Short mmCIF file of C-alpha atoms in Angstrom, two decimals:
data_model
loop_
_atom_site.label_atom_id
_atom_site.label_comp_id
_atom_site.label_asym_id
_atom_site.label_seq_id
_atom_site.Cartn_x
_atom_site.Cartn_y
_atom_site.Cartn_z
CA MET A 15 75.36 -90.09 45.69
CA TYR A 16 75.14 -93.78 45.06
CA LYS A 17 73.20 -95.65 42.42
CA ARG A 18 72.91 -99.08 44.15
CA VAL A 19 72.80 -99.97 47.85
CA PHE A 20 73.27 -103.56 49.03
CA LEU A 21 71.95 -104.08 52.59
CA ILE A 22 72.78 -107.45 54.15
CA VAL A 23 71.21 -108.56 57.44
CA LEU A 24 73.17 -111.32 59.19
CA ASP A 25 70.16 -112.48 61.09
CA SER A 26 70.75 -112.42 64.88
CA LEU A 27 74.40 -111.33 64.91
CA GLY A 28 74.16 -109.18 68.01
CA ALA A 29 77.06 -107.05 69.20
CA GLY A 30 76.73 -107.07 73.00
CA GLU A 31 73.97 -106.71 75.55
CA ALA A 32 71.84 -103.57 75.21
CA PRO A 33 71.44 -101.27 78.24
CA ASP A 34 67.92 -102.61 78.75
CA ALA A 35 68.87 -106.30 78.21
CA ALA A 36 67.94 -107.22 81.80
CA ALA A 37 64.35 -106.14 81.19
CA TYR A 38 64.15 -108.80 78.47
CA GLY A 39 65.92 -111.50 80.50
CA ASP A 40 69.09 -111.13 78.39
CA GLU A 41 71.60 -109.70 80.81
CA GLY A 42 75.08 -110.89 79.77
CA SER A 43 74.12 -111.90 76.26
CA SER A 44 76.58 -111.10 73.47
CA THR A 45 76.37 -113.13 70.28
CA LEU A 46 79.65 -111.86 68.82
CA ASP A 47 81.55 -112.35 72.10
CA ALA A 48 80.30 -115.96 72.19
CA LEU A 49 81.74 -116.50 68.69
CA ILE A 50 84.99 -114.76 69.44
CA GLY A 51 85.49 -116.91 72.52
CA SER A 52 84.52 -120.17 70.79
CA GLY A 53 87.88 -120.88 69.19
CA PHE A 54 86.12 -121.70 65.91
CA LEU A 55 86.08 -118.29 64.32
CA SER A 56 88.21 -117.44 61.29
CA CYS A 57 86.97 -114.30 59.49
CA PRO A 58 89.85 -112.24 58.25
CA HIS A 59 87.73 -110.04 55.92
CA LEU A 60 85.11 -109.25 58.56
CA GLN A 61 87.90 -108.61 61.06
CA ARG A 62 89.50 -106.08 58.67
CA ALA A 63 86.11 -104.43 58.36
CA GLY A 64 85.99 -104.02 62.16
CA LEU A 65 83.20 -106.44 63.06
CA PHE A 66 85.15 -107.79 66.03
CA SER A 67 86.52 -104.47 67.28
CA LEU A 68 83.25 -102.81 68.20
CA PRO A 69 83.15 -100.83 71.49
CA THR A 70 80.21 -102.74 72.91
CA LEU A 71 82.01 -106.13 72.89
CA ARG A 72 83.58 -107.60 76.04
CA SER A 73 86.48 -109.13 74.17
CA PRO A 74 87.19 -107.00 71.07
CA LEU A 75 89.86 -108.02 68.58
CA PRO A 76 92.15 -105.76 66.59
CA GLY A 77 90.96 -104.81 63.13
CA GLY A 78 88.94 -102.16 61.41
CA THR A 79 91.33 -101.08 58.67
CA GLN A 80 88.73 -101.44 55.85
CA GLY A 81 85.60 -99.33 55.60
CA SER A 82 83.78 -97.64 58.51
CA ARG A 83 81.85 -99.22 61.37
CA ALA A 84 79.22 -98.30 63.92
CA VAL A 85 77.08 -99.87 66.66
CA LEU A 86 73.31 -99.35 66.79
CA ARG A 87 70.99 -99.53 69.79
CA GLU A 88 67.36 -100.48 69.14
CA LYS A 89 64.65 -97.92 69.88
CA SER A 90 61.71 -100.25 69.40
CA ALA A 91 60.09 -102.37 72.07
CA GLY A 92 60.81 -106.07 71.41
CA LYS A 93 63.60 -108.21 70.03
CA ASP A 94 62.02 -110.09 67.17
CA THR A 95 62.82 -110.30 63.43
CA THR A 96 59.93 -108.17 62.27
CA THR A 97 60.59 -105.36 64.76
CA GLY A 98 64.28 -105.33 63.97
CA HIS A 99 63.83 -105.25 60.20
CA TRP A 100 61.12 -102.61 60.37
CA GLU A 101 63.37 -100.38 62.45
CA LEU A 102 66.23 -100.90 60.03
CA ALA A 103 63.82 -99.62 57.42
CA GLY A 104 62.94 -96.53 59.47
CA LEU A 105 59.79 -97.70 61.29
CA VAL A 106 60.12 -97.71 65.11
CA SER A 107 57.56 -99.90 67.04
CA ALA A 108 56.43 -98.43 70.30
CA ARG A 109 54.81 -101.70 71.44
CA ALA A 110 56.23 -105.17 71.33
CA PHE A 111 54.25 -107.79 69.41
CA PRO A 112 52.31 -110.15 71.72
CA THR A 113 53.81 -113.51 72.74
CA PHE A 114 51.98 -116.55 74.10
CA PRO A 115 54.10 -118.45 76.62
CA ASP A 116 51.00 -120.41 77.73
CA GLY A 117 49.68 -121.11 74.23
CA PHE A 118 46.96 -119.30 72.24
CA PRO A 119 43.49 -118.56 73.62
CA PRO A 120 41.06 -121.45 73.08
CA ALA A 121 38.51 -119.19 71.37
CA LEU A 122 41.10 -118.20 68.77
CA LEU A 123 42.00 -121.83 68.02
CA GLU A 124 38.35 -122.76 67.78
CA ALA A 125 37.82 -119.99 65.25
CA PHE A 126 40.84 -121.18 63.27
CA SER A 127 39.75 -124.79 63.30
CA ALA A 128 36.23 -123.88 62.17
CA ALA A 129 37.61 -121.72 59.34
CA VAL A 130 40.05 -124.31 57.99
CA GLY A 131 38.14 -127.48 58.79
CA ARG A 132 40.88 -129.11 60.80
CA GLY A 133 41.55 -129.62 64.48
CA VAL A 134 44.65 -128.49 66.33
CA LEU A 135 47.40 -130.28 68.25
CA CYS A 136 50.00 -128.97 70.73
CA ASN A 137 49.31 -125.22 71.25
CA ARG A 138 52.49 -124.69 73.26
CA PRO A 139 55.87 -123.03 72.85
CA TYR A 140 58.06 -125.68 71.19
CA SER A 141 61.18 -126.30 69.19
CA GLY A 142 60.29 -126.72 65.55
CA THR A 143 62.24 -129.95 65.11
CA GLU A 144 60.97 -131.42 68.40
CA VAL A 145 57.34 -130.60 67.78
CA ILE A 146 57.19 -132.67 64.57
CA ARG A 147 59.02 -135.50 66.35
CA ASP A 148 56.50 -135.46 69.24
CA TYR A 149 53.29 -134.69 67.32
CA GLY A 150 54.03 -135.70 63.73
CA GLU A 151 52.63 -139.21 63.89
CA GLU A 152 49.37 -138.05 65.54
CA HIS A 153 49.06 -135.33 62.92
CA MET A 154 49.39 -137.94 60.12
CA ARG A 155 46.81 -140.16 61.81
CA THR A 156 44.21 -137.44 62.53
CA GLY A 157 44.92 -134.73 59.96
CA LYS A 158 44.95 -132.09 62.69
CA TYR A 159 47.35 -129.15 62.32
CA ILE A 160 50.31 -128.87 64.69
CA VAL A 161 50.01 -125.31 66.02
CA TYR A 162 52.79 -123.97 68.22
CA THR A 163 54.67 -120.83 69.16
CA SER A 164 58.01 -119.85 70.65
CA ALA A 165 59.39 -116.99 72.69
CA ASP A 166 58.95 -114.89 69.52
CA SER A 167 55.66 -113.38 68.40
CA VAL A 168 54.76 -116.21 66.02
CA PHE A 169 51.85 -118.53 65.22
CA GLN A 170 53.40 -121.57 63.58
CA VAL A 171 51.48 -124.23 61.70
CA ALA A 172 53.22 -127.51 60.82
CA ALA A 173 51.81 -130.11 58.47
CA HIS A 174 53.17 -133.15 56.62
CA GLU A 175 53.26 -132.59 52.86
CA ALA A 176 51.60 -135.96 52.28
CA VAL A 177 48.69 -135.00 54.56
CA VAL A 178 48.23 -131.33 53.67
CA PRO A 179 49.42 -130.01 50.33
CA VAL A 180 51.74 -127.07 50.77
CA GLU A 181 49.42 -124.62 48.93
CA THR A 182 46.58 -125.68 51.28
CA LEU A 183 48.83 -125.03 54.26
CA TYR A 184 49.67 -121.58 52.87
CA ARG A 185 45.94 -120.82 52.32
CA ASP A 186 45.13 -121.80 55.87
CA CYS A 187 47.99 -119.75 57.25
CA ARG A 188 46.55 -116.74 55.39
CA THR A 189 43.29 -117.51 57.20
CA ALA A 190 45.17 -117.48 60.53
CA ARG A 191 46.80 -114.17 59.56
CA ASP A 192 43.35 -112.65 59.08
CA LEU A 193 42.17 -113.98 62.47
CA LEU A 194 45.24 -112.77 64.42
CA THR A 195 44.32 -109.18 65.03
CA GLY A 196 44.10 -106.82 68.00
CA GLU A 197 45.65 -108.26 71.13
CA ASN A 198 46.42 -111.47 69.20
CA ALA A 199 48.23 -109.71 66.34
CA VAL A 200 51.43 -111.72 66.29
CA GLY A 201 54.30 -110.49 64.13
CA ARG A 202 54.35 -113.55 61.91
CA VAL A 203 52.28 -116.55 60.98
CA ILE A 204 54.72 -119.23 59.72
CA ALA A 205 53.87 -122.20 57.58
CA ARG A 206 56.12 -125.14 58.46
CA PRO A 207 55.75 -128.09 56.03
CA PHE A 208 57.62 -131.29 56.83
CA ALA A 209 58.11 -134.79 55.34
CA GLY A 210 59.51 -138.17 56.26
CA GLU A 211 58.32 -141.06 58.39
CA PRO A 212 57.78 -141.34 62.16
CA GLY A 213 61.10 -141.27 63.83
CA SER A 214 62.74 -139.49 60.91
CA PHE A 215 60.57 -136.42 60.17
CA TYR A 216 62.33 -133.40 58.68
CA ARG A 217 61.31 -129.90 57.77
CA THR A 218 61.23 -129.13 54.06
CA ALA A 219 62.24 -125.94 52.23
CA GLY A 220 58.64 -124.74 51.89
CA ARG A 221 58.58 -122.47 54.96
CA HIS A 222 56.66 -119.30 54.32
CA ASP A 223 56.11 -116.32 56.66
CA PHE A 224 52.97 -114.22 56.65
CA SER A 225 53.77 -110.94 58.43
CA LEU A 226 51.66 -108.05 59.49
CA GLU A 227 51.83 -105.20 56.96
CA PRO A 228 54.08 -102.41 58.28
CA SER A 229 52.13 -99.86 60.33
CA GLY A 230 53.85 -96.90 58.74
CA ARG A 231 56.05 -95.72 55.89
CA THR A 232 59.36 -97.59 55.43
CA LEU A 233 62.58 -97.32 53.45
CA LEU A 234 61.14 -99.71 50.93
CA ASP A 235 58.21 -97.37 50.28
CA ALA A 236 60.54 -94.40 49.94
CA VAL A 237 62.73 -96.17 47.37
CA THR A 238 59.90 -97.36 45.20
CA GLU A 239 58.10 -93.99 45.46
CA ALA A 240 61.29 -92.44 44.01
CA GLY A 241 60.92 -94.66 40.95
CA MET A 242 63.75 -97.05 41.99
CA THR A 243 63.65 -100.82 42.55
CA VAL A 244 63.67 -102.87 45.74
CA THR A 245 64.94 -106.44 45.43
CA GLY A 246 64.28 -108.67 48.41
CA ILE A 247 66.45 -111.77 48.92
CA GLY A 248 65.55 -114.35 51.56
CA LYS A 249 62.52 -113.53 53.71
CA ILE A 250 62.55 -109.77 53.14
CA SER A 251 59.29 -109.81 51.17
CA ASP A 252 57.64 -111.90 53.91
CA ILE A 253 58.81 -109.51 56.65
CA PHE A 254 57.30 -106.51 54.87
CA ALA A 255 54.16 -108.36 53.72
CA GLY A 256 55.31 -107.89 50.10
CA ARG A 257 54.82 -104.11 50.23
CA SER A 258 57.09 -102.08 48.03
CA VAL A 259 59.16 -105.11 47.03
CA THR A 260 59.55 -105.01 43.24
CA ALA A 261 61.35 -108.40 42.94
CA SER A 262 61.63 -111.18 45.52
CA TYR A 263 63.90 -114.22 45.66
CA PRO A 264 63.23 -116.66 48.52
CA THR A 265 66.25 -118.74 49.43
CA ARG A 266 67.06 -122.27 50.64
CA ASP A 267 69.95 -121.29 52.87
CA ASN A 268 72.73 -118.69 53.30
CA ASP A 269 74.74 -119.93 50.31
CA ASP A 270 71.68 -119.60 48.10
CA GLY A 271 71.17 -116.10 49.48
CA VAL A 272 74.70 -115.06 48.67
CA GLY A 273 74.35 -116.59 45.22
CA ARG A 274 71.20 -114.52 44.58
CA LEU A 275 73.03 -111.43 45.84
CA LEU A 276 75.96 -112.03 43.48
CA SER A 277 73.54 -112.34 40.55
CA CYS A 278 71.85 -109.09 41.62
CA MET A 279 75.23 -107.36 41.76
CA GLU A 280 75.81 -108.30 38.10
CA ALA A 281 72.54 -106.58 37.09
CA ASP A 282 72.15 -102.93 36.18
CA PHE A 283 69.57 -101.26 38.43
CA THR A 284 69.02 -98.22 40.54
CA GLY A 285 67.81 -98.75 44.11
CA LEU A 286 68.13 -101.17 46.98
CA CYS A 287 68.94 -104.88 47.24
CA PHE A 288 67.87 -106.00 50.72
CA VAL A 289 69.14 -109.39 51.86
CA ASN A 290 68.34 -111.58 54.91
CA LEU A 291 70.65 -114.52 55.71
CA VAL A 292 68.63 -116.47 58.20
CA ASP A 293 70.72 -119.57 58.87
CA PHE A 294 72.72 -117.83 61.64
CA ASP A 295 69.48 -117.44 63.65
CA MET A 296 67.37 -120.37 62.58
CA LEU A 297 69.97 -123.13 62.47
CA TYR A 298 72.50 -122.06 65.07
CA GLY A 299 71.36 -119.30 67.38
CA HIS A 300 68.07 -120.92 68.33
CA ARG A 301 69.72 -124.30 68.68
CA ASN A 302 72.58 -123.06 70.93
CA ASP A 303 75.10 -124.32 68.37
CA VAL A 304 78.10 -122.06 68.92
CA ARG A 305 80.41 -123.97 66.57
CA GLY A 306 77.78 -124.08 63.79
CA TYR A 307 77.19 -120.38 64.16
CA ALA A 308 80.94 -119.60 64.00
CA GLU A 309 81.48 -121.83 61.01
CA ALA A 310 78.51 -120.24 59.16
CA LEU A 311 80.08 -116.82 59.71
CA ASN A 312 83.42 -118.23 58.48
CA ARG A 313 81.61 -119.39 55.34
CA PHE A 314 80.15 -115.91 54.75
CA ASP A 315 83.58 -114.41 55.26
CA VAL A 316 85.02 -116.61 52.53
CA GLN A 317 82.40 -115.26 50.18
CA LEU A 318 83.08 -111.59 50.90
CA PRO A 319 85.90 -111.16 48.32
CA SER A 320 83.40 -112.18 45.62
CA LEU A 321 81.02 -109.48 46.86
CA PHE A 322 83.79 -106.86 47.08
CA SER A 323 84.95 -107.58 43.52
CA ARG A 324 81.53 -106.77 42.16
CA LEU A 325 81.11 -103.43 43.91
CA ARG A 326 81.07 -100.59 41.42
CA GLU A 327 82.21 -97.02 41.97
CA ASP A 328 78.66 -95.89 42.81
CA ASP A 329 77.77 -98.89 45.05
CA LEU A 330 77.39 -98.91 48.82
CA LEU A 331 77.49 -102.11 50.89
CA LEU A 332 76.00 -102.20 54.38
CA ILE A 333 76.22 -105.23 56.68
CA THR A 334 74.13 -105.28 59.86
CA ALA A 335 71.83 -107.45 62.02
CA ASP A 336 68.27 -107.31 63.37
CA HIS A 337 68.75 -108.57 67.00
CA GLY A 338 70.93 -111.06 68.89
CA CYS A 339 70.58 -114.75 69.53
CA ASP A 340 73.51 -115.68 71.73
CA PRO A 341 74.11 -119.42 71.21
CA SER A 342 76.21 -119.75 74.38
CA THR A 343 73.41 -118.91 76.89
CA PRO A 344 70.82 -121.41 78.24
CA SER A 345 68.09 -119.43 76.41
CA THR A 346 67.18 -120.38 72.85
CA ASP A 347 65.38 -117.07 72.33
CA HIS A 348 66.53 -113.90 70.60
CA SER A 349 68.56 -111.59 72.82
CA ARG A 350 68.22 -107.82 73.32
CA GLU A 351 71.57 -106.61 71.90
CA TYR A 352 73.25 -103.88 70.04
CA VAL A 353 73.83 -104.62 66.37
CA PRO A 354 76.86 -103.91 64.22
CA LEU A 355 76.84 -101.74 61.09
CA LEU A 356 79.67 -102.05 58.56
CA LEU A 357 79.84 -99.48 55.74
CA LEU A 358 81.90 -100.50 52.76
CA GLY A 359 82.41 -99.23 49.20
CA ASN A 360 84.67 -97.09 47.08
CA GLY A 361 83.38 -93.84 48.54
CA ILE A 362 83.73 -94.92 52.17
CA ARG A 363 86.77 -93.87 54.26
CA ASP A 364 88.80 -96.76 55.70
CA GLY A 365 89.44 -97.37 59.34
CA VAL A 366 86.75 -95.12 60.79
CA PRO A 367 85.13 -96.12 64.08
CA LEU A 368 81.90 -94.08 64.17
CA GLY A 369 80.82 -95.08 67.68
CA VAL A 370 77.41 -95.98 69.11
CA PHE A 371 74.11 -94.54 67.81
CA LYS A 372 70.60 -94.83 69.11
CA GLY A 373 68.29 -96.38 66.56
CA PHE A 374 68.53 -99.09 63.90
CA ASP A 375 66.78 -96.50 61.77
CA CYS A 376 70.23 -94.91 61.16
CA VAL A 377 70.36 -97.55 58.39
CA ALA A 378 67.19 -96.17 56.65
CA ALA A 379 68.46 -92.61 56.93
CA THR A 380 71.84 -93.56 55.52
CA VAL A 381 70.35 -95.52 52.59
CA CYS A 382 68.01 -92.66 51.69
CA ALA A 383 70.88 -90.17 51.73
CA ALA A 384 73.00 -92.48 49.65
CA LEU A 385 70.33 -92.80 46.99
CA GLY A 386 69.48 -89.06 47.16
CA ILE A 387 65.86 -89.52 48.12
CA PRO A 388 63.78 -87.89 50.90
CA PRO A 389 64.49 -89.50 54.32
CA VAL A 390 62.17 -91.85 56.14
CA GLY A 391 62.15 -92.22 59.89
CA ALA A 392 64.15 -90.12 62.38
CA GLY A 393 67.48 -91.92 62.27
CA LYS A 394 70.85 -90.24 61.80
CA ASP A 395 72.47 -90.29 58.36
CA LEU A 396 76.01 -91.66 58.94
CA LEU A 397 77.39 -90.84 55.49
CA PRO A 398 78.78 -87.42 56.41
CA LEU A 399 80.91 -89.08 59.10
CA CYS A 400 82.48 -91.71 56.87
CA THR A 401 82.47 -90.73 53.17
CA LYS A 402 85.67 -89.53 51.46
CA ASN A 403 84.10 -86.42 49.93
#
């Protein structure tokens, strides 16, 4: 049994197209294969852990001498952040969250405008950097919110910090969250503050996500109900609507997230530290930046020895992902892919390829077993296959 579990989600690091990828328009997508083939990848620690030798990859590399590794296939409908994280935590979603490729219904936007006292601009799927470039000046002149979406199930609200104070933007996004119910119940409402002048607008660090509350019991609930702690780093608390998160540390970027994780590893606690590193997805996957994605993974690899050196005898480290976002395809959307699962720690056997398993909820089952608490979800506990004793 373990005392502490560290669960790191490398946001969007998919491990090859899922069998149903074509139904999502993602046939041929493979985020890891795109990085392997880029020529920019240099990740000796992840390679030793077997990240690049998974059986679902088209071009696997040798490796896998440290720790154990598996590949997970999603059970849930959808390919978004919330769905992926909820399933990692044991909650399978039978229905995908709604998306709005033609914009949101006029009646919904009218209700939102009336509730917050501001008009609305855009109402289309849009890139976050391009939407403030194209609508930012009009927003500053009129005070209207820039409301947009993407291929994900999101209602995004952008506002210049000099026009709308950030706390007011957050308040109005909470209003939107209350309005977005039923067939309009998007996975996340996202506040997107920005600053700068016309021609040089830039998004600031004040992004905040307002998610639906999980529709069932999750790993986080199970851990806190057992009297243990759940520390969320990055947007974990946002994804789970703050439920059963005992301490939350939002982050500026991946380096800040790893820094928070290192601090958490120095602390004495019993329970789960759940980390999301979002730059892979937000800065590189969605922007089709293969080189940037590879270099970000290289940077994480450089930081791994610092993580390994802080692992105690009764610590378990899990590294996984929540979906794909292949930066080498024409699409800028998430991709329906398998995800990797690396299991590392003093009690884990080295060099063990566990194979392919159905369900990201294997992660929840494995964490519960590691902490010695009742299971949540129906996933398979992988510890009996890879522990030394």
